[in-house]
Amino acid sequence: MRLHRLEVTAFGPFAGTEEIDFDALSDAGLFLIQGQTGAGKTSVLDAVCFALYGQVPGARNAAKGLRSDHAAAGSAPRVVLEVTIRGRRLRVSRSPAWDRPKLRGSGTTQEKAKVLLEEFEHGGWAGLSTRLDEAGDQIGQLLGMTAAQFCQVAMLPQGEFASFLRAGAEERRKVLERLFAAEVYTQVEKWLADRRAATGRDAAALRAAAESIADRVAETTGAPPPRTAVSVPGPVPRPRRGEPVEPDPEPFDDVEALPAWAAELAGQHQAVRDSAEELLGRVAGEVDAARAAYDEGRALAEANRRHADALRRREILQESAAERSRLTARLDAAARADRVLPVIRNLTDRTHHAKSAHDRAGVARSRVGALVGPSAAEDVLAKAERARRDDIAALDGKRAAAARLTEVTAEHHRLAEELERLEPEEARAAAAVDELPAMVEEQRSAYEAARLAAAARPGAKAAVDDARRRFGLAQRRDQVLAKLGRAEDEQRAAVDAAQAARDRFQGLRQARLDGMAATLADDLRPGEPCAVCGSTEHPRPAAAPGGEIGEEDEAAAEKDYEQAQARREDASAAVESLRAERDATLEDVGETGAGELAAELADAERALAAAGAAAAEAERLEAALHRAERELEQARERRGELVQALTANRVRAGELADEQDRLRAELAAARGDDPSLEARMRRLRGEADALAEAVRALQDADRAAGELSAARAEARAASANEGFRDPDDAAAAALDDEDQAVLRDQVRRFDDEEAAIRSALDDPAVKAAAGAPAPGLPGLEAAVELAESAREAVGTAAAQARRRCDRLAELRAELAAAVRAWRPAAERHRVAERLAGLASGKSAANRLGMSLSAYVLAARLEQVVAAANERLDRMSAGRYALKHTTDKSAGDRTRGAGGLGLLVIDGWTGRHRDPVTLSGGESFITSLALALGLADVVTAEAGGTEINTLFVDEGFGTLDEETLDEVMDVLDGLRDGGRAVGVVSHVAELRTRIPAQLRVTKARAGSTAAVVV
């Protein structure tokens, strides 16, 4: 990672816009960031970290508000950083959340945090992301570090490492856990501890369940309750100090012995049950014999009682003979009166009807007395009724005016309600017309920002196309290389085959030539000239070969050679073609691996997707802008409609009010003194109805009087015919059906009693018991009660024994199941307890007393110490070296705190020193070496990302001149490989040692920054 340019606006102490050219500073290799205390030197580092990760280092990140207090009210805070990471030139523009003044009215509104991540390619900047999380993820993946790791590696905070050097194991552990991924080991420790607690709770719960069942067994049998011995260690630990402790229970061997103990109790209670069942059988026989004797005596006593009762009832019946005769005569008179009762009832009805008609006539006359006089005749009443009916008909013509008044009133009321509804709506429409323009402008600003972000889409598309083309060429290059290897093998085989065919062909030709010479040699004769050369001497005549070779053999060999040569030429041509294609692809994509190009293609596709998302967002915001503009136009139109409707409403309301006054005057004249027209009509209608009712009542009274006279004559004649003096005498003799039924029941009871007495006295058992002695029932009853008491006692004991045995069988099954469930839980807890103790360092089996996470971090600390000592040896002139120790640091009292100790070896004295004994300067160089070593280890842990721009923050004021020289030499060594080192300090001597400087100047209006090279 190399920084190029940093631009800060309204950030930290910088009120305006400050631009820092890190390329100019990096060219010098070592540069100084200097300025007065509080000028903003550290704020430059904060701006770098904020641009990359959206947060500032250390405790400063907890403070809210990164915006400069010196900046103008509407100035937005912003940090722009150009940086190269893994060969990619990036530009990060980031703004923190801040409160800006409202565009309308007073007060402030919060602006959200924003980010824009861009990459320089194809001669321009292409947008990668505008999302906070996505931009942070991309930068984090490229750097391979978290924010905490980056701050520790790239900014070397000396104050923190001095504290780290002197810290105890727990504080040192927290720092290392933040930098190295040791959370998984801490989680393993926690999981094992939780597992130990969970298995302990499970085992304790299952043990308690078994003991609870044993308690229920003891409660059922009445035996003493068992308890596990307190001195016997179980799988569940004893209560901790301070927790409530149960009283020591009675000793018991173990949970395993509970089933045998329950079986023994079950056998004892089964024997008790058998004895109780046998005794119950004997007592039941004694109860049956006593009850039979008692039943016999009770039957004899009952027969004696029935005989005496029958004699007594017969005497009573003889005394009631006169009453029986009187009841019979009364029933006869009632029967005769029943035949006269219908006529008497008719007389009574006519009497009541005549009286009622006379009363109704009087009431009706009294009601109309005020209208026509109290003694008006029937024709006067009828005339008054007709007059009122005529008035009603005349008033009915005024109903139309009343109905119109009702309509006018209702419409006037509706207009008033409409006015009440429209006025607030018009006010809301006016408010919307005032507020919507600002919303439209806000939507337009958001749309413009999204449109600018989407503008990177063509560049991203071109990058994807180029990356896809190069990736395809790389794949084709790899395919061509594979084919070329096979083609070269085939070429070599073809060359060998062609050479072998040529050799065979030449061999056959030579052999045929040799055969021809042997044939000529056979014709040679000594002294005779040769047919070829003419010589007469033949010193070495050719000998015949092994076989004769013909012309056909030579021709076939020649043909094989030509075919092999053709295959050789084809193979050579194929190799040359593939080599040409290979050279073409290598010229285009070089030797870059297809995997690397695939990663570049994936990155380009992600960038294109991000640009596409920005384009989609721009489309969405454009639609939202159009909707907001339509809403504004609709609000303006609606307001105009509402104003027009309100005007029409008010005009119509005035017209209706005039018509309402006219109709009310007309109806007031028609109703007279009555409250309304309908009230007047109701009054006249009521008076007419009352007069008609009075006429009908007088007619009904006259008719009822005539009917009453006829009913009286009929009643007298009927009474005389049945032997009564008059109708009143007949009415007195009459009885209703219920009274007659009562009398008939009384006569029937006399008859039934007489028959029952005769039946009782004629019973053979009663006759036999009349002469027998009375039985002794109390003694017999006492014998039965005694026998039943004995049987009940024995039955209760037997039932209780059965219930106990049945309950014991159920509890024994539950107890056996509970003990079986407890065994594996106890074993799991023993295993979990041992592993948790080992992982936490609190077990005796852990000889180092180190927790698992501390053990892992101790290995990292060893690497850090090794890397730190390479620089500490040089800075201390070979005197000091750091040593990692597994012993606890001073002051560490907790178990498992070992493994993260640090000691300083003094080469001059040969003694080991605690870091707290170092002086200020010694602490500085030691902590600086430790910081540089940790930076190397963290960089390697993060994937080896090269950090080409480092910052060392403060601490140089504690060094003497010689030590400062050594430290500066070490810092100069950091520049190897093209790295740039920035020293943050206000020490005056460094200004002369380091010519390349970033000078930060503070003033009342805010700080400024200037690069001096």
Coordinates of N, CA and C in Angstrom, one line a residue, residues 383-552:
K383 N -120.7 16.7 14.6 CA -120.5 17.9 13.8 C -119.1 18.5 14.1
A384 N -118.7 18.5 15.4 CA -117.4 19.1 15.8 C -116.2 18.3 15.1
E385 N -116.4 17.0 15.0 CA -115.4 16.1 14.4 C -115.2 16.5 12.9
R386 N -116.3 16.7 12.2 CA -116.2 17.0 10.8 C -115.5 18.3 10.5
A387 N -115.7 19.3 11.4 CA -115.1 20.6 11.3 C -113.6 20.5 11.4
R388 N -113.1 19.7 12.3 CA -111.7 19.5 12.4 C -111.0 18.7 11.3
R389 N -111.8 17.8 10.7 CA -111.3 17.0 9.6 C -111.1 18.0 8.4
D390 N -112.0 19.0 8.2 CA -111.9 19.9 7.2 C -110.7 20.8 7.3
D391 N -110.4 21.2 8.6 CA -109.2 22.0 8.8 C -107.9 21.3 8.5
I392 N -107.9 20.0 8.8 CA -106.7 19.1 8.5 C -106.4 19.1 7.0
A393 N -107.5 18.9 6.3 CA -107.3 18.9 4.8 C -106.8 20.2 4.3
A394 N -107.2 21.3 4.9 CA -106.7 22.6 4.4 C -105.2 22.7 4.7
L395 N -104.8 22.3 5.9 CA -103.3 22.4 6.3 C -102.5 21.4 5.5
D396 N -103.0 20.3 5.0 CA -102.2 19.4 4.3 C -101.6 20.0 3.0
G397 N -102.2 21.0 2.5 CA -101.6 21.7 1.3 C -100.3 22.4 1.6
K398 N -100.1 22.7 2.9 CA -98.8 23.4 3.3 C -97.7 22.5 3.5
R399 N -97.8 21.1 3.3 CA -96.7 20.2 3.5 C -95.6 20.4 2.5
A400 N -95.9 20.8 1.3 CA -94.9 21.0 0.3 C -93.9 22.1 0.7
A401 N -94.4 23.2 1.3 CA -93.6 24.3 1.8 C -92.7 23.8 2.9
A402 N -93.3 23.0 3.8 CA -92.5 22.4 4.9 C -91.4 21.5 4.4
A403 N -91.8 20.6 3.4 CA -90.8 19.7 2.9 C -89.6 20.5 2.2
R404 N -90.0 21.6 1.5 CA -88.9 22.4 0.9 C -88.1 23.1 2.0
L405 N -88.7 23.5 3.1 CA -87.9 24.1 4.1 C -86.9 23.1 4.7
T406 N -87.4 21.9 4.8 CA -86.5 20.8 5.3 C -85.3 20.6 4.4
E407 N -85.6 20.5 3.0 CA -84.6 20.3 2.1 C -83.6 21.5 2.1
V408 N -84.1 22.7 2.2 CA -83.2 23.9 2.2 C -82.3 23.9 3.4
T409 N -82.9 23.5 4.6 CA -82.2 23.5 5.8 C -81.1 22.4 5.7
A410 N -81.5 21.2 5.2 CA -80.5 20.1 5.1 C -79.3 20.5 4.2
E411 N -79.7 21.2 3.0 CA -78.6 21.6 2.1 C -77.7 22.6 2.7
H412 N -78.4 23.6 3.4 CA -77.6 24.6 4.1 C -76.6 24.0 5.1
H413 N -77.1 23.0 5.8 CA -76.2 22.3 6.8 C -75.1 21.6 6.1
R414 N -75.5 20.9 5.0 CA -74.4 20.1 4.2 C -73.4 21.1 3.7
L415 N -73.8 22.3 3.2 CA -72.8 23.2 2.7 C -71.9 23.7 3.9
A416 N -72.5 23.9 5.0 CA -71.7 24.3 6.2 C -70.6 23.2 6.5
E417 N -71.1 21.9 6.5 CA -70.1 20.8 6.8 C -69.0 20.8 5.7
E418 N -69.5 21.0 4.4 CA -68.5 20.9 3.4 C -67.5 22.1 3.5
L419 N -68.0 23.2 4.0 CA -67.1 24.4 4.2 C -66.1 24.0 5.3
E420 N -66.5 23.4 6.3 CA -65.6 23.0 7.4 C -64.6 22.0 6.9
R421 N -65.0 21.1 6.0 CA -64.0 20.1 5.5 C -63.1 20.7 4.5
L422 N -63.6 21.6 3.6 CA -62.7 22.2 2.6 C -61.7 23.2 3.1
E423 N -62.0 24.0 4.1 CA -61.1 25.0 4.6 C -59.8 24.4 5.1
P424 N -59.8 23.3 6.0 CA -58.5 22.7 6.4 C -57.8 22.0 5.3
E425 N -58.6 21.4 4.3 CA -58.0 20.8 3.2 C -57.2 21.8 2.3
E426 N -57.9 23.0 2.2 CA -57.2 24.0 1.4 C -56.0 24.5 2.1
A427 N -56.0 24.6 3.4 CA -54.8 25.0 4.2 C -53.7 24.0 4.0
R428 N -54.1 22.6 4.1 CA -53.0 21.6 3.9 C -52.5 21.7 2.5
A429 N -53.3 21.9 1.5 CA -52.8 22.0 0.1 C -51.9 23.2 0.0
A430 N -52.2 24.3 0.6 CA -51.3 25.5 0.5 C -50.0 25.2 1.2
A431 N -50.0 24.4 2.3 CA -48.8 24.1 3.0 C -47.9 23.1 2.1
A432 N -48.6 22.2 1.4 CA -47.9 21.3 0.6 C -47.3 22.0 -0.6
V433 N -48.0 23.0 -1.1 CA -47.4 23.8 -2.2 C -46.2 24.5 -1.8
D434 N -46.2 24.9 -0.5 CA -45.0 25.6 0.0 C -43.8 24.7 0.3
E435 N -44.1 23.4 0.8 CA -43.1 22.5 1.2 C -42.5 21.7 0.1
L436 N -43.3 21.3 -0.9 CA -42.9 20.3 -1.9 C -41.7 20.8 -2.7
P437 N -41.6 22.1 -3.1 CA -40.4 22.5 -3.9 C -39.1 22.1 -3.3
A438 N -39.0 22.3 -1.9 CA -37.7 21.9 -1.3 C -37.5 20.4 -1.4
M439 N -38.6 19.6 -1.3 CA -38.4 18.1 -1.4 C -38.0 17.8 -2.8
V440 N -38.6 18.5 -3.8 CA -38.3 18.2 -5.2 C -36.8 18.5 -5.4
E441 N -36.3 19.6 -4.9 CA -34.9 19.9 -5.0 C -34.0 18.9 -4.4
E442 N -34.4 18.4 -3.2 CA -33.6 17.4 -2.5 C -33.6 16.1 -3.4
Q443 N -34.7 15.7 -3.9 CA -34.8 14.5 -4.8 C -33.9 14.7 -6.0
R444 N -33.9 15.9 -6.6 CA -33.1 16.2 -7.7 C -31.6 16.1 -7.4
S445 N -31.2 16.6 -6.2 CA -29.8 16.5 -5.8 C -29.4 15.0 -5.7
A446 N -30.2 14.2 -5.0 CA -29.9 12.8 -4.9 C -29.8 12.1 -6.3
Y447 N -30.7 12.5 -7.2 CA -30.7 11.9 -8.5 C -29.4 12.2 -9.2
E448 N -29.0 13.5 -9.1 CA -27.8 13.9 -9.8 C -26.5 13.2 -9.3
A449 N -26.5 13.0 -7.9 CA -25.4 12.2 -7.3 C -25.4 10.8 -7.8
A450 N -26.5 10.1 -7.9 CA -26.6 8.8 -8.4 C -26.2 8.7 -9.8
R451 N -26.7 9.7 -10.6 CA -26.4 9.7 -12.1 C -24.9 9.8 -12.3
L452 N -24.2 10.6 -11.5 CA -22.7 10.7 -11.6 C -22.1 9.4 -11.3
A453 N -22.6 8.7 -10.2 CA -22.0 7.4 -9.9 C -22.3 6.4 -11.0
A454 N -23.4 6.5 -11.7 CA -23.7 5.5 -12.7 C -22.9 5.8 -14.0
A455 N -22.3 7.0 -14.1 CA -21.6 7.4 -15.3 C -20.4 6.5 -15.5
A456 N -19.9 5.8 -14.4 CA -18.8 4.9 -14.5 C -19.2 3.6 -15.2
R457 N -20.4 3.4 -15.5 CA -20.8 2.1 -16.1 C -20.2 1.7 -17.4
P458 N -20.1 2.7 -18.4 CA -19.4 2.3 -19.6 C -18.0 1.9 -19.4
G459 N -17.2 2.6 -18.6 CA -15.9 2.2 -18.3 C -15.8 0.9 -17.7
A460 N -16.7 0.6 -16.7 CA -16.7 -0.7 -16.1 C -17.1 -1.8 -17.1
K461 N -18.0 -1.5 -18.1 CA -18.3 -2.5 -19.1 C -17.1 -2.8 -20.0
A462 N -16.4 -1.7 -20.3 CA -15.2 -1.9 -21.2 C -14.2 -2.7 -20.4
A463 N -14.0 -2.5 -19.1 CA -13.1 -3.2 -18.3 C -13.5 -4.7 -18.3
V464 N -14.8 -5.0 -18.1 CA -15.2 -6.4 -18.1 C -14.9 -7.0 -19.5
D465 N -15.2 -6.3 -20.6 CA -15.0 -6.9 -21.9 C -13.5 -7.2 -22.1
D466 N -12.7 -6.2 -21.7 CA -11.2 -6.5 -21.8 C -10.7 -7.6 -20.9
A467 N -11.2 -7.6 -19.7 CA -10.8 -8.7 -18.8 C -11.3 -10.1 -19.3
R468 N -12.5 -10.1 -19.8 CA -13.1 -11.4 -20.4 C -12.3 -11.8 -21.6
R469 N -11.9 -10.8 -22.5 CA -11.1 -11.1 -23.7 C -9.7 -11.7 -23.3
R470 N -9.1 -11.0 -22.3 CA -7.8 -11.5 -21.8 C -7.8 -12.9 -21.2
F471 N -8.9 -13.1 -20.4 CA -9.1 -14.4 -19.7 C -9.3 -15.5 -20.7
G472 N -10.1 -15.2 -21.8 CA -10.3 -16.1 -22.9 C -9.0 -16.5 -23.6
L473 N -8.2 -15.4 -23.8 CA -6.9 -15.6 -24.5 C -6.0 -16.5 -23.6
A474 N -6.1 -16.2 -22.3 CA -5.2 -17.0 -21.4 C -5.6 -18.4 -21.4
Q475 N -7.0 -18.7 -21.4 CA -7.4 -20.1 -21.5 C -7.0 -20.7 -22.8
R476 N -7.1 -19.9 -23.9 CA -6.7 -20.4 -25.2 C -5.2 -20.7 -25.2
R477 N -4.4 -19.8 -24.6 CA -2.9 -19.9 -24.5 C -2.6 -21.2 -23.8
D478 N -3.3 -21.5 -22.6 CA -3.0 -22.7 -21.9 C -3.4 -24.0 -22.7
Q479 N -4.5 -23.9 -23.4 CA -4.9 -25.0 -24.3 C -3.9 -25.2 -25.4
V480 N -3.4 -24.1 -26.0 CA -2.4 -24.2 -27.1 C -1.1 -24.8 -26.6
L481 N -0.7 -24.4 -25.3 CA 0.5 -24.9 -24.8 C 0.4 -26.5 -24.6
A482 N -0.8 -26.9 -24.1 CA -1.0 -28.3 -23.9 C -1.0 -29.0 -25.3
K483 N -1.7 -28.4 -26.3 CA -1.7 -29.1 -27.6 C -0.3 -29.1 -28.2
L484 N 0.5 -28.0 -27.9 CA 1.9 -27.9 -28.5 C 2.7 -29.0 -27.9
G485 N 2.6 -29.3 -26.6 CA 3.4 -30.3 -26.1 C 3.1 -31.7 -26.7
R486 N 1.8 -31.9 -26.9 CA 1.4 -33.2 -27.6 C 1.9 -33.2 -29.0
A487 N 1.8 -32.0 -29.7 CA 2.2 -32.0 -31.1 C 3.7 -32.2 -31.3
E488 N 4.5 -31.6 -30.3 CA 5.9 -31.8 -30.4 C 6.3 -33.3 -30.2
D489 N 5.6 -33.9 -29.2 CA 5.8 -35.4 -29.1 C 5.5 -36.1 -30.3
E490 N 4.3 -35.8 -30.9 CA 4.0 -36.4 -32.2 C 5.0 -36.1 -33.3
Q491 N 5.5 -34.9 -33.3 CA 6.5 -34.5 -34.3 C 7.8 -35.4 -34.2
R492 N 8.2 -35.5 -32.9 CA 9.4 -36.3 -32.7 C 9.2 -37.8 -33.1
A493 N 8.0 -38.3 -32.8 CA 7.7 -39.6 -33.2 C 7.7 -39.8 -34.7
A494 N 7.1 -38.7 -35.4 CA 7.0 -38.8 -36.9 C 8.4 -38.7 -37.5
V495 N 9.3 -37.8 -36.9 CA 10.7 -37.7 -37.4 C 11.4 -39.1 -37.2
D496 N 11.2 -39.7 -36.1 CA 11.9 -41.0 -35.9 C 11.3 -42.0 -36.9
A497 N 10.0 -42.0 -37.0 CA 9.4 -43.0 -38.0 C 9.9 -42.7 -39.4
A498 N 10.0 -41.5 -39.8 CA 10.4 -41.1 -41.2 C 11.9 -41.5 -41.4
Q499 N 12.7 -41.3 -40.3 CA 14.1 -41.7 -40.4 C 14.3 -43.2 -40.6
A500 N 13.5 -43.9 -39.8 CA 13.5 -45.4 -39.8 C 13.1 -45.9 -41.2
A501 N 12.0 -45.3 -41.8 CA 11.5 -45.7 -43.1 C 12.6 -45.4 -44.2
R502 N 13.3 -44.2 -44.0 CA 14.3 -43.9 -45.0 C 15.5 -44.9 -44.9
D503 N 15.9 -45.2 -43.7 CA 17.0 -46.2 -43.5 C 16.6 -47.5 -44.1
R504 N 15.4 -47.9 -43.9 CA 15.0 -49.2 -44.5 C 15.0 -49.2 -46.0
F505 N 14.4 -48.1 -46.5 CA 14.4 -48.0 -48.0 C 15.8 -48.0 -48.6
Q506 N 16.7 -47.2 -48.0 CA 18.1 -47.2 -48.5 C 18.7 -48.5 -48.3
G507 N 18.4 -49.2 -47.2 CA 19.0 -50.5 -47.0 C 18.6 -51.5 -48.0
L508 N 17.3 -51.5 -48.4 CA 16.7 -52.4 -49.4 C 17.3 -52.1 -50.8
R509 N 17.5 -50.8 -51.0 CA 18.1 -50.5 -52.3 C 19.5 -51.0 -52.4
Q510 N 20.2 -50.8 -51.4 CA 21.6 -51.2 -51.4 C 21.7 -52.7 -51.5
A511 N 20.8 -53.4 -50.8 CA 20.8 -54.8 -50.8 C 20.5 -55.3 -52.2
R512 N 19.6 -54.7 -52.9 CA 19.2 -55.1 -54.3 C 20.4 -54.9 -55.2
L513 N 21.0 -53.7 -55.0 CA 22.2 -53.5 -55.9 C 23.3 -54.5 -55.6
D514 N 23.4 -54.9 -54.3 CA 24.4 -55.9 -54.0 C 24.0 -57.3 -54.6
G515 N 22.7 -57.5 -54.7 CA 22.3 -58.7 -55.3 C 22.6 -58.8 -56.8
M516 N 22.4 -57.6 -57.5 CA 22.7 -57.5 -58.9 C 24.2 -57.8 -59.1
A517 N 25.1 -57.3 -58.3 CA 26.5 -57.6 -58.5 C 26.9 -59.1 -58.3
A518 N 26.2 -59.8 -57.4 CA 26.4 -61.2 -57.2 C 26.0 -62.0 -58.4
T519 N 24.8 -61.5 -59.1 CA 24.4 -62.2 -60.3 C 25.4 -62.1 -61.4
L520 N 26.0 -60.8 -61.5 CA 27.0 -60.6 -62.5 C 28.3 -61.5 -62.2
A521 N 28.6 -61.6 -60.9 CA 29.8 -62.3 -60.5 C 29.7 -63.8 -60.9
D522 N 28.4 -64.3 -60.8 CA 28.2 -65.8 -61.2 C 28.6 -66.0 -62.7
D523 N 28.5 -65.0 -63.5 CA 28.8 -65.2 -64.9 C 30.3 -65.0 -65.2
L524 N 31.1 -64.5 -64.2 CA 32.5 -64.3 -64.5 C 33.2 -65.6 -64.6
R525 N 34.2 -65.6 -65.6 CA 35.1 -66.8 -65.7 C 36.5 -66.3 -65.7
P526 N 37.4 -67.1 -65.1 CA 38.8 -66.6 -65.1 C 39.3 -66.4 -66.5
G527 N 40.0 -65.3 -66.7 CA 40.6 -64.9 -68.0 C 39.6 -64.3 -69.0
E528 N 38.3 -64.3 -68.6 CA 37.3 -63.7 -69.5 C 37.0 -62.3 -69.0
P529 N 36.8 -61.4 -70.0 CA 36.5 -60.0 -69.5 C 35.2 -59.9 -68.8
C530 N 35.2 -58.9 -67.9 CA 33.9 -58.6 -67.2 C 33.0 -57.9 -68.1
A531 N 31.7 -58.2 -68.1 CA 30.7 -57.5 -69.0 C 30.5 -56.1 -68.6
V532 N 30.9 -55.7 -67.3 CA 30.7 -54.4 -66.9 C 31.9 -53.5 -67.1
C533 N 33.1 -54.0 -66.5 CA 34.3 -53.2 -66.6 C 35.3 -53.7 -67.6
G534 N 35.1 -54.9 -68.2 CA 36.0 -55.4 -69.2 C 37.3 -56.0 -68.7
S535 N 37.5 -56.0 -67.4 CA 38.7 -56.6 -66.8 C 38.6 -58.1 -66.9
T536 N 39.8 -58.7 -67.1 CA 39.9 -60.1 -67.2 C 40.3 -60.7 -65.8
E537 N 40.6 -59.9 -64.9 CA 40.9 -60.3 -63.5 C 39.7 -60.0 -62.6
H538 N 39.4 -61.0 -61.8 CA 38.3 -60.8 -60.9 C 38.7 -61.2 -59.5
P539 N 39.4 -60.2 -58.8 CA 40.0 -60.5 -57.5 C 39.0 -60.7 -56.4
R540 N 37.9 -59.9 -56.4 CA 36.9 -60.0 -55.2 C 35.5 -60.0 -55.8
P541 N 35.0 -61.1 -56.4 CA 33.7 -61.1 -56.9 C 32.6 -61.0 -55.8
A542 N 31.6 -60.3 -56.1 CA 30.5 -60.1 -55.1 C 29.8 -61.4 -54.8
A543 N 29.5 -61.6 -53.5 CA 28.8 -62.8 -53.0 C 27.3 -62.5 -53.0
A544 N 26.5 -63.5 -53.1 CA 25.1 -63.4 -53.1 C 24.6 -63.1 -51.7
P545 N 23.6 -62.1 -51.5 CA 23.1 -61.9 -50.1 C 22.3 -63.1 -49.6
G546 N 21.7 -62.9 -48.4 CA 21.0 -64.0 -47.8 C 19.7 -64.3 -48.5
G547 N 19.0 -63.3 -49.1 CA 17.8 -63.5 -49.8 C 17.7 -62.6 -51.0
E548 N 16.9 -62.9 -51.9 CA 16.8 -62.1 -53.1 C 15.8 -61.0 -52.9
I549 N 16.1 -59.8 -53.2 CA 15.3 -58.7 -53.0 C 14.8 -58.2 -54.4
G550 N 13.5 -58.1 -54.5 CA 13.0 -57.7 -55.8 C 12.7 -56.2 -55.9
E551 N 12.3 -55.8 -57.1 CA 11.9 -54.4 -57.4 C 10.7 -54.0 -56.6
E552 N 9.7 -55.0 -56.4 CA 8.5 -54.7 -55.6 C 8.8 -54.3 -54.2

